[in-house]
mmCIF file of C-alpha atoms in Angstrom:
data_model
loop_
_atom_site.group_PDB
_atom_site.id
_atom_site.type_symbol
_atom_site.label_atom_id
_atom_site.label_comp_id
_atom_site.label_asym_id
_atom_site.label_seq_id
_atom_site.Cartn_x
_atom_site.Cartn_y
_atom_site.Cartn_z
ATOM 1 C CA MET A 658 97.968 14.492 48.745
ATOM 2 C CA SER A 659 97.478 18.079 49.937
ATOM 3 C CA THR A 660 94.185 19.616 51.008
ATOM 4 C CA GLN A 661 94.264 22.011 48.031
ATOM 5 C CA SER A 662 94.582 19.053 45.506
ATOM 6 C CA LYS A 663 91.673 17.210 47.137
ATOM 7 C CA SER A 664 89.515 20.276 46.843
ATOM 8 C CA LYS A 665 90.327 20.721 43.105
ATOM 9 C CA ASN A 666 89.460 17.053 42.465
ATOM 10 C CA SER A 667 86.128 17.322 44.270
ATOM 11 C CA GLY A 668 85.249 20.384 42.235
ATOM 12 C CA ARG A 669 85.911 18.612 38.953
ATOM 13 C CA ASN A 670 83.906 15.573 39.972
ATOM 14 C CA LEU A 671 80.921 17.814 40.870
ATOM 15 C CA LYS A 672 81.135 19.488 37.471
ATOM 16 C CA VAL A 673 81.264 16.115 35.652
ATOM 17 C CA LEU A 674 78.258 14.875 37.664
ATOM 18 C CA PHE A 675 76.264 18.014 37.040
ATOM 19 C CA THR A 676 77.044 17.762 33.286
ATOM 20 C CA VAL A 677 75.957 14.171 33.122
ATOM 21 C CA VAL A 678 72.699 14.956 34.958
ATOM 22 C CA CYS A 679 71.967 17.852 32.637
ATOM 23 C CA VAL A 680 72.630 15.782 29.563
ATOM 24 C CA SER A 681 70.465 12.997 30.798
ATOM 25 C CA ILE A 682 67.550 15.448 31.520
ATOM 26 C CA ILE A 683 67.920 16.921 28.022
ATOM 27 C CA ALA A 684 67.983 13.450 26.445
ATOM 28 C CA VAL A 685 64.855 12.365 28.342
ATOM 29 C CA GLY A 686 63.061 15.589 27.285
ATOM 30 C CA VAL A 687 63.977 15.043 23.633
ATOM 31 C CA ILE A 688 62.773 11.392 23.734
ATOM 32 C CA VAL A 689 59.444 12.442 25.357
ATOM 33 C CA TYR A 690 58.943 15.299 22.884
ATOM 34 C CA PHE A 691 59.387 13.135 19.755
ATOM 35 C CA SER A 692 57.396 10.288 21.253
ATOM 36 C CA THR A 693 54.468 12.589 21.956
ATOM 37 C CA ASN A 694 54.538 14.173 18.507
ATOM 38 C CA SER A 695 54.797 10.818 16.888
ATOM 39 C CA ALA A 696 51.759 9.529 18.808
ATOM 40 C CA ASP A 697 49.804 12.683 17.855
ATOM 41 C CA ASP A 698 50.673 12.235 14.196
ATOM 42 C CA VAL A 699 49.397 8.648 14.232
ATOM 43 C CA ASN A 700 46.167 9.178 16.281
ATOM 44 C CA GLU A 701 44.957 12.539 14.962
ATOM 45 C CA PRO A 702 43.809 11.365 11.459
ATOM 46 C CA THR A 703 42.082 8.401 12.970
ATOM 47 C CA THR A 704 40.293 10.474 15.620
ATOM 48 C CA ILE A 705 39.034 13.206 13.217
ATOM 49 C CA ALA A 706 38.728 11.589 9.773
ATOM 50 C CA ASP A 707 37.558 8.207 10.918
ATOM 51 C CA THR A 708 35.009 9.640 13.338
ATOM 52 C CA THR A 709 33.648 11.953 10.626
ATOM 53 C CA ALA A 710 33.396 9.027 8.236
ATOM 54 C CA VAL A 711 31.588 6.883 10.758
ATOM 55 C CA GLN A 712 29.169 9.634 11.564
ATOM 56 C CA ARG A 713 28.507 10.228 7.866
ATOM 57 C CA ALA A 714 27.874 6.495 7.312
ATOM 58 C CA VAL A 715 25.541 6.287 10.288
ATOM 59 C CA THR A 716 23.643 9.384 9.108
ATOM 60 C CA VAL A 717 23.160 8.032 5.572
ATOM 61 C CA GLU A 718 22.129 4.563 6.854
ATOM 62 C CA ASP A 719 19.646 6.008 9.377
ATOM 63 C CA THR A 720 18.169 8.261 6.669
ATOM 64 C CA THR A 721 17.754 5.315 4.296
ATOM 65 C CA VAL A 722 16.063 3.188 6.948
ATOM 66 C CA SER A 723 13.844 6.064 7.994
ATOM 67 C CA THR A 724 12.748 6.755 4.338
ATOM 68 C CA THR A 725 12.088 3.091 3.641
ATOM 69 C CA ALA A 726 10.021 2.837 6.811
ATOM 70 C CA GLN A 727 7.982 5.927 5.935
ATOM 71 C CA THR A 728 7.404 4.576 2.395
ATOM 72 C CA THR A 729 6.217 1.289 3.724
ATOM 73 C CA GLN A 730 3.879 2.952 6.196
ATOM 74 C CA ALA A 731 2.492 5.209 3.443
ATOM 75 C CA THR A 732 1.927 2.194 1.064
ATOM 76 C CA THR A 733 0.273 0.219 3.857
ATOM 77 C CA LYS A 734 -2.031 3.077 4.757
ATOM 78 C CA LYS A 735 -2.972 3.566 1.138
ATOM 79 C CA GLU A 736 -3.898 -0.123 0.760
ATOM 80 C CA GLU A 737 -5.885 0.038 3.935
ATOM 81 C CA ASP A 738 -7.780 3.148 2.653
ATOM 82 C CA THR A 739 -8.802 1.483 -0.612
ATOM 83 C CA SER A 740 -9.882 -1.890 0.635
ATOM 84 C CA MET A 741 -12.262 -3.487 3.019
ATOM 85 C CA PRO A 742 -11.193 -5.983 5.655
ATOM 86 C CA GLU A 743 -12.022 -9.546 4.963
ATOM 87 C CA SER A 744 -11.638 -12.471 7.308
ATOM 88 C CA ASP A 745 -11.407 -14.836 4.385
ATOM 89 C CA LYS A 746 -10.667 -13.907 0.735
ATOM 90 C CA ASN A 747 -12.979 -16.736 -0.423
ATOM 91 C CA THR A 748 -16.076 -15.489 1.358
ATOM 92 C CA PRO A 749 -18.110 -12.334 0.859
ATOM 93 C CA TYR A 750 -18.211 -9.408 3.315
ATOM 94 C CA LYS A 751 -21.533 -10.844 4.499
ATOM 95 C CA SER A 752 -22.823 -14.290 3.809
ATOM 96 C CA TYR A 753 -26.292 -13.113 2.767
ATOM 97 C CA TYR A 754 -27.503 -10.832 0.037
ATOM 98 C CA GLU A 755 -30.447 -8.515 -0.695
ATOM 99 C CA TYR A 756 -32.057 -8.056 -4.068
ATOM 100 C CA PRO A 757 -30.913 -4.848 -5.865
ATOM 101 C CA VAL A 758 -34.550 -4.027 -6.784
ATOM 102 C CA THR A 759 -37.612 -6.220 -6.931
ATOM 103 C CA GLU A 760 -37.457 -10.013 -6.976
ATOM 104 C CA ALA A 761 -39.257 -10.158 -10.404
ATOM 105 C CA VAL A 762 -36.990 -11.410 -13.197
ATOM 106 C CA LEU A 763 -37.595 -10.080 -16.609
ATOM 107 C CA GLN A 764 -34.803 -12.059 -18.291
ATOM 108 C CA GLY A 765 -32.621 -14.701 -16.738
ATOM 109 C CA TYR A 766 -28.931 -15.562 -17.071
ATOM 110 C CA SER A 767 -27.822 -17.549 -20.088
ATOM 111 C CA GLU A 768 -24.422 -18.440 -21.544
ATOM 112 C CA GLU A 769 -26.183 -19.734 -24.588
ATOM 113 C CA LEU A 770 -27.067 -17.437 -27.431
ATOM 114 C CA VAL A 771 -30.478 -15.748 -27.130
ATOM 115 C CA LYS A 772 -32.260 -13.328 -29.354
ATOM 116 C CA ASN A 773 -31.687 -9.679 -28.605
ATOM 117 C CA ASP A 774 -34.622 -7.789 -30.222
ATOM 118 C CA THR A 775 -33.043 -4.384 -29.726
ATOM 119 C CA MET A 776 -29.751 -5.268 -31.461
ATOM 120 C CA GLY A 777 -31.394 -7.696 -33.933
ATOM 121 C CA ASP A 778 -28.898 -10.434 -33.229
ATOM 122 C CA TYR A 779 -28.165 -13.429 -30.999
ATOM 123 C CA ARG A 780 -25.865 -13.144 -27.984
ATOM 124 C CA SER A 781 -25.280 -14.646 -24.585
ATOM 125 C CA HIS A 782 -27.095 -12.937 -21.668
ATOM 126 C CA THR A 783 -24.591 -13.062 -18.844
ATOM 127 C CA ALA A 784 -26.790 -11.095 -16.499
ATOM 128 C CA VAL A 785 -30.142 -11.076 -14.818
ATOM 129 C CA ASP A 786 -32.673 -8.297 -15.813
ATOM 130 C CA PHE A 787 -34.733 -7.466 -12.731
ATOM 131 C CA SER A 788 -37.995 -5.634 -13.390
ATOM 132 C CA ALA A 789 -38.034 -2.090 -11.979
ATOM 133 C CA GLU A 790 -39.830 1.142 -12.739
ATOM 134 C CA ALA A 791 -37.889 4.166 -14.031
ATOM 135 C CA GLY A 792 -36.712 6.188 -11.039
ATOM 136 C CA GLU A 793 -36.943 3.254 -8.572
ATOM 137 C CA ASN A 794 -34.171 3.083 -6.037
ATOM 138 C CA VAL A 795 -31.334 0.526 -6.661
ATOM 139 C CA LYS A 796 -29.695 -0.985 -3.547
ATOM 140 C CA ALA A 797 -26.309 -2.624 -2.904
ATOM 141 C CA ILE A 798 -26.711 -6.432 -2.604
ATOM 142 C CA ASN A 799 -23.970 -6.575 0.056
ATOM 143 C CA ASP A 800 -21.292 -4.445 1.773
ATOM 144 C CA GLY A 801 -18.620 -3.373 -0.614
ATOM 145 C CA ILE A 802 -16.396 -0.740 -2.184
ATOM 146 C CA VAL A 803 -17.190 1.104 -5.374
ATOM 147 C CA LEU A 804 -14.563 0.286 -8.033
ATOM 148 C CA ASP A 805 -15.934 2.573 -10.716
ATOM 149 C CA VAL A 806 -18.824 4.652 -11.982
ATOM 150 C CA TYR A 807 -19.103 5.201 -15.812
ATOM 151 C CA ASN A 808 -21.429 5.553 -18.758
ATOM 152 C CA ASP A 809 -21.317 2.666 -21.189
ATOM 153 C CA ALA A 810 -22.744 2.923 -24.735
ATOM 154 C CA LEU A 811 -24.574 -0.443 -24.450
ATOM 155 C CA LEU A 812 -25.169 -0.775 -20.692
ATOM 156 C CA GLY A 813 -25.956 2.781 -19.806
ATOM 157 C CA MET A 814 -24.823 4.329 -16.515
ATOM 158 C CA THR A 815 -23.001 1.585 -14.593
ATOM 159 C CA VAL A 816 -21.919 1.246 -10.981
ATOM 160 C CA GLU A 817 -19.243 -1.448 -10.331
ATOM 161 C CA ILE A 818 -18.883 -2.710 -6.798
ATOM 162 C CA ASP A 819 -16.418 -5.206 -5.177
ATOM 163 C CA HIS A 820 -18.547 -7.220 -2.705
ATOM 164 C CA GLY A 821 -15.671 -9.369 -1.407
ATOM 165 C CA GLY A 822 -14.923 -13.041 -2.003
ATOM 166 C CA LYS A 823 -13.652 -12.029 -5.459
ATOM 167 C CA LEU A 824 -17.257 -11.046 -6.357
ATOM 168 C CA VAL A 825 -17.678 -7.934 -8.465
ATOM 169 C CA ALA A 826 -21.193 -6.751 -9.394
ATOM 170 C CA LYS A 827 -22.223 -4.410 -12.146
ATOM 171 C CA TYR A 828 -25.421 -2.401 -11.736
ATOM 172 C CA CYS A 829 -26.307 -1.305 -15.280
ATOM 173 C CA GLY A 830 -28.876 1.066 -16.770
ATOM 174 C CA MET A 831 -28.899 3.552 -13.900
ATOM 175 C CA ASP A 832 -30.337 7.092 -14.191
ATOM 176 C CA SER A 833 -28.919 8.973 -11.141
ATOM 177 C CA VAL A 834 -25.986 7.714 -9.063
ATOM 178 C CA SER A 835 -25.387 8.616 -5.361
ATOM 179 C CA VAL A 836 -21.978 6.910 -4.955
ATOM 180 C CA LYS A 837 -18.572 7.568 -6.454
ATOM 181 C CA LYS A 838 -15.430 5.520 -7.092
ATOM 182 C CA GLY A 839 -13.808 4.683 -3.790
ATOM 183 C CA SER A 840 -16.945 4.921 -1.741
ATOM 184 C CA THR A 841 -17.820 2.166 0.703
ATOM 185 C CA VAL A 842 -21.397 0.918 0.742
ATOM 186 C CA GLU A 843 -23.450 -1.183 3.170
ATOM 187 C CA ILE A 844 -25.905 -3.930 2.311
ATOM 188 C CA GLY A 845 -29.283 -2.453 1.315
ATOM 189 C CA GLN A 846 -27.818 1.076 0.833
ATOM 190 C CA GLU A 847 -29.314 3.051 -2.037
ATOM 191 C CA ILE A 848 -26.724 3.667 -4.743
ATOM 192 C CA GLY A 849 -28.888 5.299 -7.384
ATOM 193 C CA THR A 850 -32.148 5.035 -9.502
ATOM 194 C CA ILE A 851 -33.251 3.036 -12.505
ATOM 195 C CA GLY A 852 -32.765 4.572 -15.936
ATOM 196 C CA ALA A 853 -32.391 2.777 -19.269
ATOM 197 C CA VAL A 854 -30.333 0.060 -20.801
ATOM 198 C CA PRO A 855 -29.525 1.091 -24.378
ATOM 199 C CA PHE A 856 -28.886 -2.345 -25.899
ATOM 200 C CA GLU A 857 -32.072 -3.748 -24.226
ATOM 201 C CA SER A 858 -34.348 -0.731 -24.919
ATOM 202 C CA SER A 859 -37.026 -2.876 -26.417
ATOM 203 C CA LEU A 860 -37.603 -4.522 -23.045
ATOM 204 C CA GLU A 861 -39.641 -3.166 -20.189
ATOM 205 C CA SER A 862 -37.852 -0.928 -17.677
ATOM 206 C CA HIS A 863 -35.359 -2.970 -15.721
ATOM 207 C CA LEU A 864 -31.977 -3.258 -14.011
ATOM 208 C CA HIS A 865 -29.318 -5.216 -16.045
ATOM 209 C CA PHE A 866 -27.349 -6.883 -13.221
ATOM 210 C CA GLU A 867 -24.098 -8.715 -13.902
ATOM 211 C CA THR A 868 -21.841 -10.592 -11.455
ATOM 212 C CA GLN A 869 -18.311 -11.941 -11.841
ATOM 213 C CA VAL A 870 -16.411 -14.099 -9.492
ATOM 214 C CA ASP A 871 -12.545 -14.054 -9.983
ATOM 215 C CA GLY A 872 -13.167 -12.361 -13.383
ATOM 216 C CA LYS A 873 -15.654 -14.953 -14.733
ATOM 217 C CA TYR A 874 -19.375 -14.369 -15.288
ATOM 218 C CA VAL A 875 -21.648 -16.242 -12.977
ATOM 219 C CA ASP A 876 -25.444 -16.332 -12.500
ATOM 220 C CA PRO A 877 -26.370 -13.555 -10.000
ATOM 221 C CA LEU A 878 -29.249 -15.579 -8.506
ATOM 222 C CA THR A 879 -26.769 -18.429 -7.797
ATOM 223 C CA VAL A 880 -24.217 -16.012 -6.281
ATOM 224 C CA MET A 881 -26.873 -14.544 -4.012
ATOM 225 C CA GLY A 882 -28.375 -17.910 -3.087
ATOM 226 C CA LYS A 883 -31.836 -16.904 -4.473
ATOM 227 C CA THR A 884 -32.424 -20.145 -6.402
ATOM 228 C CA GLU A 885 -34.402 -23.067 -5.087
#
């Protein structure tokens, strides 16, 4: 073979090789391009949409938990503000009591029917009437919280106090009152003065004093431990 023929063959071979290399490069580029776009198409919705959804879910959940916690705290605080601490629900705030006025009993406790001269009938007397002069100070028999202050047609001005241990006392026939609903009182604290008891107006001036334990009437002297 001549030198000229060898030179032509070498030129053709180089062209073929160059062409193959170019085609290979283009093919690789096309494959990479479509692979990248395909991966982007798959990942992009997950990255944006899913992340937003997760963030939204977390925000809603956190808000709900926060609101619930705040409501619970507010409720707890409200309960603490309207009640007094007790170490035992079956015992009073203090285990001893003071008389609300004098120790003199004008009329004792009776679940039996007794004559009421003012009303002209017979009825039970679920209270103790303590003798007291008009205007005399009335004292709380124990620590407590004032449940209500109201004027009753039969009992007169009444102060109702929760003294703990499920004991609620009603101080009836008051004239002036120095406490209000929600007030806390201490044993021996003055809560008002003696006035009149309308349905017992035929009796001497006195304090009509009722006590209930767990909603049932009981003898105030027994509750206070003032009986022999």
